[in-house]
Short mmCIF file of C-alpha atoms and ligand atoms in Angstrom, two decimals:
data_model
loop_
_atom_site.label_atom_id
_atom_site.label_comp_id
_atom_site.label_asym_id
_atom_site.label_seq_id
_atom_site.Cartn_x
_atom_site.Cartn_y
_atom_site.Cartn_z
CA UNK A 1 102.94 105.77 54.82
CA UNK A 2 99.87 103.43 54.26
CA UNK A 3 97.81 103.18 57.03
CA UNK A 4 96.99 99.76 55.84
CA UNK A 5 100.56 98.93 56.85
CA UNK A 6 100.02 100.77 60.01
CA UNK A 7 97.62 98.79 60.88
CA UNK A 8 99.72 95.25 59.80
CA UNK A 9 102.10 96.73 62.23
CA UNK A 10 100.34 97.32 64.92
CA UNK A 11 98.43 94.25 64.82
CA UNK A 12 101.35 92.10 65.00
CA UNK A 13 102.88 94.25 68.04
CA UNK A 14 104.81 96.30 66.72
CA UNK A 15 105.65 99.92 67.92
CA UNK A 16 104.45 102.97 65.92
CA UNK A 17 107.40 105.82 65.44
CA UNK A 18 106.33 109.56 66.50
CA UNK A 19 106.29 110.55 62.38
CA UNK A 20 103.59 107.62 62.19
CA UNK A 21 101.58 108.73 64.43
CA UNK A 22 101.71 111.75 63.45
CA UNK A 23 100.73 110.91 59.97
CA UNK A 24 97.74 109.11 61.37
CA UNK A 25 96.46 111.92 63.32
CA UNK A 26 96.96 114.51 60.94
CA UNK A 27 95.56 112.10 58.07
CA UNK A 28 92.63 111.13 59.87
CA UNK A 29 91.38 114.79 61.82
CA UNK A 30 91.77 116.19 57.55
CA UNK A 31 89.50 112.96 56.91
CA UNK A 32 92.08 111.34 54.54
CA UNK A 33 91.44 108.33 56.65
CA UNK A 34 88.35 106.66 56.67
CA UNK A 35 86.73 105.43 59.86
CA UNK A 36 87.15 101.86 59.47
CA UNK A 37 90.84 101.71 58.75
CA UNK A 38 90.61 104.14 62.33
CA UNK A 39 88.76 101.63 63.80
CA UNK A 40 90.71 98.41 62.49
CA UNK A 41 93.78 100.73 64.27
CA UNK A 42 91.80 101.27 68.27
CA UNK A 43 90.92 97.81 68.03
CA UNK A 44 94.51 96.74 67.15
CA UNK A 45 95.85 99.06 70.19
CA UNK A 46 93.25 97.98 72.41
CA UNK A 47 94.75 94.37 72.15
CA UNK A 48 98.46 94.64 72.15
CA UNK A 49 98.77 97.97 73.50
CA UNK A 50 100.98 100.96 73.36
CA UNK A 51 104.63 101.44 75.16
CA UNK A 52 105.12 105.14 77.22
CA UNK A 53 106.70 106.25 74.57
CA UNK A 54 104.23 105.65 72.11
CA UNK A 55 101.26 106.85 74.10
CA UNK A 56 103.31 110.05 75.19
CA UNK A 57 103.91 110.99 71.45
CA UNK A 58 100.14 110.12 70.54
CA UNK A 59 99.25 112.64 73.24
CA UNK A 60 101.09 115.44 72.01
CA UNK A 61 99.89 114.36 68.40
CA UNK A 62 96.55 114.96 69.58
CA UNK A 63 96.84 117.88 71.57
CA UNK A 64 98.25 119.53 68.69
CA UNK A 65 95.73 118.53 66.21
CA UNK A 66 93.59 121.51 66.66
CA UNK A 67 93.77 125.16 68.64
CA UNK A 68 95.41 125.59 72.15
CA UNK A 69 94.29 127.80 75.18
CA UNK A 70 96.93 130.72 75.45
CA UNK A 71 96.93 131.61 79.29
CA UNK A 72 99.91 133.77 79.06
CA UNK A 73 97.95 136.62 80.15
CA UNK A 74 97.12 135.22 83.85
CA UNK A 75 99.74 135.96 86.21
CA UNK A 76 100.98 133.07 88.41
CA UNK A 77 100.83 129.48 88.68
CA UNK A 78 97.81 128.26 86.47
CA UNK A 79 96.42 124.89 88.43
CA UNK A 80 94.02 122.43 86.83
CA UNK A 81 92.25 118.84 88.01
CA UNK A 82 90.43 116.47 86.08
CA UNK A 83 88.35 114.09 87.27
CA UNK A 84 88.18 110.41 85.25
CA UNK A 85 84.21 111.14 86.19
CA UNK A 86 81.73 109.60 88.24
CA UNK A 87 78.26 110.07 90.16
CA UNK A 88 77.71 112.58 92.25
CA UNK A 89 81.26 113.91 91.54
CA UNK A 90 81.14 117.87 92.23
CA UNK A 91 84.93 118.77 93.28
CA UNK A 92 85.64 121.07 90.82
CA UNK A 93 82.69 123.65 92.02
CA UNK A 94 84.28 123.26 95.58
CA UNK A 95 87.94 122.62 95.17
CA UNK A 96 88.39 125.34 92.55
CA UNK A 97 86.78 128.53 94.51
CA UNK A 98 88.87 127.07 97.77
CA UNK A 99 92.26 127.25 96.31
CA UNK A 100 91.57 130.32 94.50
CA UNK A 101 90.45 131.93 97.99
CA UNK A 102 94.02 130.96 98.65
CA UNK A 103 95.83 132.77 95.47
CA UNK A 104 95.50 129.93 93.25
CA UNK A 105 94.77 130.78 89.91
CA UNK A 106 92.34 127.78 87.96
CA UNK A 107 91.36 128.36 84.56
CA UNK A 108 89.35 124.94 83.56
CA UNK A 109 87.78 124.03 81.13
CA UNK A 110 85.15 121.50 82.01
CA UNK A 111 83.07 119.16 80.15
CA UNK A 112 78.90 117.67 80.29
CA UNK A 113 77.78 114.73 81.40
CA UNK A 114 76.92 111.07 79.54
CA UNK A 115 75.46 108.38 80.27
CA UNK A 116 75.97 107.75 84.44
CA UNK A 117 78.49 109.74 84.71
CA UNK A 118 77.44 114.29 85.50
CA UNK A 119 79.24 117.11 84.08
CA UNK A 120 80.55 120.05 85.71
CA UNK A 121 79.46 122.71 82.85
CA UNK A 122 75.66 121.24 83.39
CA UNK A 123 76.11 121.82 86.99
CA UNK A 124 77.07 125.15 86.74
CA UNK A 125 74.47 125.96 84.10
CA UNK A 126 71.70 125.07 86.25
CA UNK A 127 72.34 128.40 87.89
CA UNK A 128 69.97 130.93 85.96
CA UNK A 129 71.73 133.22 83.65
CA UNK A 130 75.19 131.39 84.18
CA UNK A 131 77.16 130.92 80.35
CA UNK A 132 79.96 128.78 80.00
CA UNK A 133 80.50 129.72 76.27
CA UNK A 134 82.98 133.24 77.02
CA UNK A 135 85.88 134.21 74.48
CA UNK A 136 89.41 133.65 75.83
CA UNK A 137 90.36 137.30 76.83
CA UNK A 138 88.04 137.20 78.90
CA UNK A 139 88.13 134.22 80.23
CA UNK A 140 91.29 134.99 81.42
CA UNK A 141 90.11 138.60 82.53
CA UNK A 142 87.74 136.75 84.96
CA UNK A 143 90.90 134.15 86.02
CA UNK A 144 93.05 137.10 86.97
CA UNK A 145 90.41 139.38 88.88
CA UNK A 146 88.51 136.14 90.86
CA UNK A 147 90.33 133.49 91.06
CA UNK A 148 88.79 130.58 88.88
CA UNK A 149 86.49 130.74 85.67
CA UNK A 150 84.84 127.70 84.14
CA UNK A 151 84.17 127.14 80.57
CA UNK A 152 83.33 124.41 77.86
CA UNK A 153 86.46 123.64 75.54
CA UNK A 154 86.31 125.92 72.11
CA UNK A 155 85.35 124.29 68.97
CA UNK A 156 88.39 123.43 67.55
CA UNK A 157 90.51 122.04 70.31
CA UNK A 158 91.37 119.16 70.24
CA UNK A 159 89.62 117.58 67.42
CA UNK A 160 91.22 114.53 67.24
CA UNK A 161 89.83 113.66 70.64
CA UNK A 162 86.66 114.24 69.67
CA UNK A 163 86.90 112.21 66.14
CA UNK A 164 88.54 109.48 68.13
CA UNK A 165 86.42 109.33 71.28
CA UNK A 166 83.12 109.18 68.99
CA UNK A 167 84.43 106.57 67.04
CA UNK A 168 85.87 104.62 70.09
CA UNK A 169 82.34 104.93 72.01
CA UNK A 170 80.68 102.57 69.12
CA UNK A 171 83.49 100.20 68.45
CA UNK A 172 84.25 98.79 72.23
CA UNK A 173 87.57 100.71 72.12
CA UNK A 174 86.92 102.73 75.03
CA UNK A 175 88.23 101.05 77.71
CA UNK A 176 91.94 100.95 77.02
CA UNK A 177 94.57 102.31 79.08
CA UNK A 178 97.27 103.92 76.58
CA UNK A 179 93.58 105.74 74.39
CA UNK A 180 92.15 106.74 77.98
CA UNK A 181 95.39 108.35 79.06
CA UNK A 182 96.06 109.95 75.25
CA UNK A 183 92.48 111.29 75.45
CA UNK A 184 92.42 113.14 78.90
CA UNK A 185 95.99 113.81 78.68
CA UNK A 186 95.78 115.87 75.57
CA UNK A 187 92.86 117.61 76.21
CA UNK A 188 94.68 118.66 79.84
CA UNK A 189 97.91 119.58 77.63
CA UNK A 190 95.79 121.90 75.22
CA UNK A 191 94.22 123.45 78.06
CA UNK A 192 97.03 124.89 78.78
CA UNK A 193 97.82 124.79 82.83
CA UNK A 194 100.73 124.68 84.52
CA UNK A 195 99.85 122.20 87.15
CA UNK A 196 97.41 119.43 86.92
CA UNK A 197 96.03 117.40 89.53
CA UNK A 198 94.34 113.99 88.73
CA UNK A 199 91.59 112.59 90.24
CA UNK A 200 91.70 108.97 89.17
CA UNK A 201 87.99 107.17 90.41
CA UNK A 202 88.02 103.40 91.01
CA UNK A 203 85.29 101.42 91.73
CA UNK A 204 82.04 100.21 90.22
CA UNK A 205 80.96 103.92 89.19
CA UNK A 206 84.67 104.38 87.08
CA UNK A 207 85.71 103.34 84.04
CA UNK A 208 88.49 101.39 85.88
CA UNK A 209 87.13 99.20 88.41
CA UNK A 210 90.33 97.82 90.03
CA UNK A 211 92.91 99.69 92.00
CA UNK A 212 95.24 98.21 89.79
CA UNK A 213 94.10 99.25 86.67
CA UNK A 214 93.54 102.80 88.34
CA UNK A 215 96.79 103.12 89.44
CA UNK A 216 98.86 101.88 86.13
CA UNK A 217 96.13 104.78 84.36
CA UNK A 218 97.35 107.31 86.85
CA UNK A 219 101.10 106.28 86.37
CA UNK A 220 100.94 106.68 82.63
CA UNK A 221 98.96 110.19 82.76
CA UNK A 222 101.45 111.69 85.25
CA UNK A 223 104.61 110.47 83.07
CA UNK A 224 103.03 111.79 80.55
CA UNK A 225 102.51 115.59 82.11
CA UNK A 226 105.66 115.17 83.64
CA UNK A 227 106.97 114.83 79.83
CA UNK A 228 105.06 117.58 78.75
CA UNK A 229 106.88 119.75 81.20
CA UNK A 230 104.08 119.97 83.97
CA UNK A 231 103.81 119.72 87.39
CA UNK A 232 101.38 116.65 87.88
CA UNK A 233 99.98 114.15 90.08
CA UNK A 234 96.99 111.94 91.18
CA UNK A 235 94.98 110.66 93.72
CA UNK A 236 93.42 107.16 93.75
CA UNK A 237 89.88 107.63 94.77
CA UNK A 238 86.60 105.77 95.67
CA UNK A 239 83.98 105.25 93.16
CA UNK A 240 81.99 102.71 94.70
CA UNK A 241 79.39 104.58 96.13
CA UNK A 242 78.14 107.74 95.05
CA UNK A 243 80.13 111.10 96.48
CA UNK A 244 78.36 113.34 98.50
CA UNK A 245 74.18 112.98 98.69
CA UNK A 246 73.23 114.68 96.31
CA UNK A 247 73.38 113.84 92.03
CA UNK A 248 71.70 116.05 90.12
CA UNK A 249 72.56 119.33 88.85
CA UNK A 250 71.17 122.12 91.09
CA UNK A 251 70.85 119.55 93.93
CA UNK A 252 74.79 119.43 93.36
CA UNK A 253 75.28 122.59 93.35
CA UNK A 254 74.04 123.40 96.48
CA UNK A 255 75.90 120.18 98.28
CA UNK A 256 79.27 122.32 96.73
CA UNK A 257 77.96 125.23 98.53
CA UNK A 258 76.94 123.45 101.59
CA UNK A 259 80.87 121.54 101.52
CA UNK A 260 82.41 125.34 101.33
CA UNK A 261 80.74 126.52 104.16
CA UNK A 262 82.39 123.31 106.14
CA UNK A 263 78.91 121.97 106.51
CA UNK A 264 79.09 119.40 103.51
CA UNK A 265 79.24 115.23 103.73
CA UNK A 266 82.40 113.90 105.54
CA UNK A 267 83.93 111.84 101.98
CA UNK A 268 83.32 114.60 99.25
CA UNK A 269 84.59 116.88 102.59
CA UNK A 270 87.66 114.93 102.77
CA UNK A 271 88.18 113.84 98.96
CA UNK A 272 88.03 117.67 98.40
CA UNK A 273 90.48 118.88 100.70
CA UNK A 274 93.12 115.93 99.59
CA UNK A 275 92.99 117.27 95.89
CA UNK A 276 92.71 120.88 97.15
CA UNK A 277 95.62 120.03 99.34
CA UNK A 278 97.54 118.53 96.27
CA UNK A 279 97.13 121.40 93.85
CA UNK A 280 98.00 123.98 96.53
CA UNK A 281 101.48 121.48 96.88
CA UNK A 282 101.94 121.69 93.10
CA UNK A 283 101.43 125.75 93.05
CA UNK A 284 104.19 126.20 95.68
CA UNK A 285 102.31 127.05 98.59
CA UNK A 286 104.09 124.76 100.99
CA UNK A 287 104.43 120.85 102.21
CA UNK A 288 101.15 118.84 101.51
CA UNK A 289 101.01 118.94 105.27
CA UNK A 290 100.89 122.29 105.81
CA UNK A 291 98.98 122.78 102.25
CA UNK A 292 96.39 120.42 103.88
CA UNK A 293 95.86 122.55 106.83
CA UNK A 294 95.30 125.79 104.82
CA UNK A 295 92.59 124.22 102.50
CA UNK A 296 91.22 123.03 106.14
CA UNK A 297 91.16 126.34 107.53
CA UNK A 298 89.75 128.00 104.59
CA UNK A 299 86.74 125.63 104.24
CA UNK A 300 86.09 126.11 108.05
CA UNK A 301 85.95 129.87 106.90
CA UNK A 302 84.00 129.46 104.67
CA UNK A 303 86.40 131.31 102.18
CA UNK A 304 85.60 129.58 98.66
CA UNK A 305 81.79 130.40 98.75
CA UNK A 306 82.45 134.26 97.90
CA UNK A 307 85.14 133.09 95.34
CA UNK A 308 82.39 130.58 93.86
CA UNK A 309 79.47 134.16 93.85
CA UNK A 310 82.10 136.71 91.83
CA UNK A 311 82.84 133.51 89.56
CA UNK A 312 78.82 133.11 89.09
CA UNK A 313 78.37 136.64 89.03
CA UNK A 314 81.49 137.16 86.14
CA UNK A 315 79.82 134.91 84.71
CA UNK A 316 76.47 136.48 84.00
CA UNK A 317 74.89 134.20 86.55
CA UNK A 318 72.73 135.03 89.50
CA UNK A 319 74.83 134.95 92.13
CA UNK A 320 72.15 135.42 94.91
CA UNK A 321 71.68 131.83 94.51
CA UNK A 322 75.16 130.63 95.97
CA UNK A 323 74.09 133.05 98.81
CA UNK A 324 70.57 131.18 99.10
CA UNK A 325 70.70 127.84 97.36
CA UNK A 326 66.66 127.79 98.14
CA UNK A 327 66.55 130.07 94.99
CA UNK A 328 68.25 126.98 92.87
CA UNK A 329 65.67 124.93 90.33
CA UNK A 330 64.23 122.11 91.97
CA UNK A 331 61.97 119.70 90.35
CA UNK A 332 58.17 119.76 91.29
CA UNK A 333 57.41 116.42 92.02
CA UNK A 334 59.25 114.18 95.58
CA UNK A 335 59.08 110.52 96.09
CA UNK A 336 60.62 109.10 99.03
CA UNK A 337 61.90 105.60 98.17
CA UNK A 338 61.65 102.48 100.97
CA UNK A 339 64.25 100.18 101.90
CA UNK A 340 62.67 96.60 101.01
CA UNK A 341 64.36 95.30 103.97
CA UNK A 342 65.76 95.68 107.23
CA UNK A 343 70.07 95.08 107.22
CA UNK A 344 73.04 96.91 106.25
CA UNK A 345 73.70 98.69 103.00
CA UNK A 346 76.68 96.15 101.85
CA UNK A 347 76.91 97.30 98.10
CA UNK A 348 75.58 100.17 95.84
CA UNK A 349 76.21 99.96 92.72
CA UNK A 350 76.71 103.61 91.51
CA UNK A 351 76.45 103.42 88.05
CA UNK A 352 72.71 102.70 88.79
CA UNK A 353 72.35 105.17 90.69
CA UNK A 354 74.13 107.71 88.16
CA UNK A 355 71.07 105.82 85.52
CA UNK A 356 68.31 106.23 87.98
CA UNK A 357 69.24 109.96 88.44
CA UNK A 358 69.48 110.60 84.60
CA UNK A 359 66.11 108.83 83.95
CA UNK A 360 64.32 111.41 85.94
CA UNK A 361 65.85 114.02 83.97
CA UNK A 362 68.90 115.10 85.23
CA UNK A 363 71.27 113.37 82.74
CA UNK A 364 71.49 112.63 78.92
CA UNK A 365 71.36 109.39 77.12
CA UNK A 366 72.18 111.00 74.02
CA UNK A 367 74.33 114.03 73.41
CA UNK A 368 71.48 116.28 72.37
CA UNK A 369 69.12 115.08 75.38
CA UNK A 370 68.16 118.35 76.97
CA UNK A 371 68.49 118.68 80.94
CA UNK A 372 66.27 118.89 83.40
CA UNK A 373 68.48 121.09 86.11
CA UNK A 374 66.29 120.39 89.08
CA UNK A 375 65.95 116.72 88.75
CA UNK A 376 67.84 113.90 90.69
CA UNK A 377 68.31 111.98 93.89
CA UNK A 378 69.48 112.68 97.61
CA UNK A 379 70.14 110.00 99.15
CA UNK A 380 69.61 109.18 102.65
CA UNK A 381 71.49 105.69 103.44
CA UNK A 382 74.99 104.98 101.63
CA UNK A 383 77.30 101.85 102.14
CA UNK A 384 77.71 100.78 105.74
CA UNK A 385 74.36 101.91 107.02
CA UNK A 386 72.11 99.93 108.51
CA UNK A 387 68.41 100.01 107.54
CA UNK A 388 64.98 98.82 108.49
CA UNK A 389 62.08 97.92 106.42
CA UNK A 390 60.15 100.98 104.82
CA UNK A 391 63.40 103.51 106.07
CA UNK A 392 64.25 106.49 103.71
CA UNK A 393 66.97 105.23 101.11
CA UNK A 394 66.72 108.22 98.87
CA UNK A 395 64.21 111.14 97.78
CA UNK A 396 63.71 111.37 94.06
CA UNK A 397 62.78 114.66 92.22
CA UNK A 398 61.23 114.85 88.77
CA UNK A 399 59.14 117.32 86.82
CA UNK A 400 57.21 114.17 85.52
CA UNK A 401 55.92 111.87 87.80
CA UNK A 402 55.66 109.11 85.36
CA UNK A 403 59.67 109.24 85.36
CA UNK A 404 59.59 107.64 89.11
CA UNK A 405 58.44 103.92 88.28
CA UNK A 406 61.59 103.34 86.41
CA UNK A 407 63.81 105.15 88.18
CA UNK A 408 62.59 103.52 91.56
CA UNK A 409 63.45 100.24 89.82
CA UNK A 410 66.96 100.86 88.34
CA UNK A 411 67.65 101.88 91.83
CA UNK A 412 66.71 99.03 93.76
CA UNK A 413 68.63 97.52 91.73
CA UNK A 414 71.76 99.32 92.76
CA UNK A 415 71.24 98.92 96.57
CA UNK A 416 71.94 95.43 98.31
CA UNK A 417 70.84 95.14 101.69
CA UNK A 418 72.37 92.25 103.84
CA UNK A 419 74.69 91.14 106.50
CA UNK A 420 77.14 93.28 108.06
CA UNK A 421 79.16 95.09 105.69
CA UNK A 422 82.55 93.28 104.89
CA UNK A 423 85.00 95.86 104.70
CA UNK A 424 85.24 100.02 105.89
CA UNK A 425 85.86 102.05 103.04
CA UNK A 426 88.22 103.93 102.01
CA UNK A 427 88.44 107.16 100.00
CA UNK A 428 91.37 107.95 99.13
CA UNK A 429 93.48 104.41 97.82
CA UNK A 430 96.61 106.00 96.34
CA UNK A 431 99.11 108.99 95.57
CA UNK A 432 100.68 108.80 92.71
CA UNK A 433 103.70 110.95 91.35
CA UNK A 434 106.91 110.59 88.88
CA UNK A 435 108.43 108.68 91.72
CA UNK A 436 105.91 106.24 92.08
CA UNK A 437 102.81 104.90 94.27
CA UNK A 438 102.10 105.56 97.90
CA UNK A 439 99.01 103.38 99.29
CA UNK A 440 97.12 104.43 102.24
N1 URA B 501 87.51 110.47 79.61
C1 URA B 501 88.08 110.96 78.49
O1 URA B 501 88.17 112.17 78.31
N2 URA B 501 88.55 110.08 77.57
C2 URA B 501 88.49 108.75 77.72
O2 URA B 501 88.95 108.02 76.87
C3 URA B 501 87.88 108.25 78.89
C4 URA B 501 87.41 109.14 79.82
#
């Protein structure tokens, strides 16, 4: 195989065969191909495409190319959800601890946050003495006695994600359905779970803005886990507007611990019990009706907030602070920032919002950016709202108050006061499983 001629071929539309793609894999993760003839190959995918078959078989290509997570040692069902990432997006700290407090076993493995978007492992981290870095025995040790553990994926898992996704991030590549799909798909395959739940985002903070393209994402993931011999589905949910109040890592965390108590914002509430709902359904534990109630009660009970302390605690966190979230890093410096004027809230764009939050600290521009865990925004009027002149849209927090000119600016930006907002939201668009799409 040349992947010159690889390349010929897929320019012109033709279909790759599982032994080329495996050659191309293998051949570039050894670094027998150079980036550009990689490159030349994204670019010609990302304009004719890839069938099922071919993305399915790139998948496994890829989720072979380096080490895989043995769970064997965790009894039960082993559940995982992935979220296509967002602002404000904290489900995994609530959703996780809830349906372990009901038996179900999650072992995830969790990545940081770029650019807009947060990450759950720099959420977590902002809890003093937490580490996400913990060898696999005992990773699973920690699964089996609490419930849920989260960690960072090991070095060599996966590498051809990581090759790929670099090169893909500086050659326009990234936003293609069949390398999206390959991507999180293989990394949720090497992870090793039994059960995965998808939480597709849509919406002008997602990397798919129309329901449409959300949707034909979510159908080709869950083929693919379905292939793969897994129990999988996915939600459709909002990404227009920021989930929760809170973004920012410690400010986060406490909105998660706030939401398990029952006491949390009605949409990251309801968007958590939905998936929690879903990957209760997948692990057996009844209809999605009566899976719904159960995550229901438990959050009323407050069940997942002790789960979430032994997971800090196992951890080598401080666990005192899930107790008393007052005890959580919180940046020195508040400004309260002023609606301009009076209306409704009729757009936010939340990918401002997620650059606002990271430009007073609390997010990375680059991968070695360090964090600043008690920076970031709470904010105080979301879509729908109506405002007056000089109202409360947000409170910023920053250990530099320098940072808040800037910020203040990107997120005016974001917010468009007007007329009466056109349309009520919705959360949760879509279900999507083997059988197909239900809308709501
Ligand atoms: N998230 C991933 O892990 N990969 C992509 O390609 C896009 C989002």
């Amino acid at each position: 195989m040349r992947m010159y001629d690889l390349i010929e071929k897929k320019k012109r539309g033709g279909v790759l065969n599982r032994q080329e793609i495996h050659e191309m894999v293998s051949g570039y993760v050894a670094g027998e191909i150079p980036d550009y003839q990689m490159s030349a190959m994204m670019m010609a995918v990302w304009f004719q495409g890839m069938n099922r078959q071919e993305t399915a078989d790139l998948t496994m290509e890829m989720a072979c190319s380096g080490d895989t997570a043995d769970l064997s040692s965790i009894e039960g069902i082993k559940v995982d959800k992935h979220s296509t990432g967002g602002v404000g997006d904290k489900t995994t700290l609530i959703i996780g601890p809830l349906v372990a407090s009901l038996g179900v076993k999650m072992a995830k493995m969790s990545g940081r946050g770029l650019g807009h978007t947060g990450g759950t492992l720099d959420k977590l981290e902002s809890i003093p003495g937490l580490t996400t870095v913990i060898p696999g025995d005992r990773f699973c040790r920690i699964v089996n006695e609490v419930g849920i553990a989260v960690i960072g994926q090991s070095g060599n898992m996966v590498p051809a994600d990581k090759k790929l996704y670099a090169l893909r991030d500086v050659t326009a590549t990234v936003d293609s359905l069949p390398l999206i799909a390959s991507s999180i798909m293989s990394k949720k395959l090497a992870a090793g779970s039994d059960a995965i739940v998808l939480d597709v985002k849509t919406g002008s903070g997602a990397f798919m803005k129309t329901l449409e393209d959300s949707v034909a994402l979510a159908r080709e993931m869950v083929a693919i886990g379905n292939g793969a011999g897994k129990k999988c589905c996915a939600l459709i949910t909002d990404m227009d507007v920021p989930l929760g109040n809170a973004i920012g890592n410690a400010m986060e965390v406490e909105e998660a611990v706030q939401t398990l108590r029952g006491q949390g914002p009605a949409d990251l509430t309801e968007i958590c019990l939905q998936l929690a709902a879903n990957l209760l359904f997948l692990a057996g534990k009844g209809t999605i009706e009566q899976c719904g109630s159960m995550a229901e009660q438990a959050m009323r009970e407050g069940r997942g907030v002790r789960v979430l302390a032994d997971m800090v605690k196992a951890q080598g966190g401080d666990e005192s602070c899930i107790y008393d979230t007052g005890k959580l890093a919180r940046a020195p410096f508040r400004r309260e920032v002023l609606a301009p004027s009076d209306g409704f809230i009729i757009h936010i764009d939340t990918e401002g919002c997620g650059i606002a939050s990271a430009m007073l600290g609390a997010g990375r521009t680059k991968k070695e950016d360090s964090i600043d865990y008690g920076a970031g925004i709470f904010l105080h009027k979301k879509y729908g709202d109506a405002v007056r002149a000089g109202d409360v849209l947000a409170e910023f927090f920053a250990s530099d108050e320098r940072l808040f000119d800037q910020a203040e600016k990107r997120f005016l930006q974001s917010y468009v006061i007007g007329g009466l907002p056109s349309k009520a939201r919705k959360l949760v668009y879509a279900r999507v499983t083997e059988e197909g799409a239900v809308y709501f």
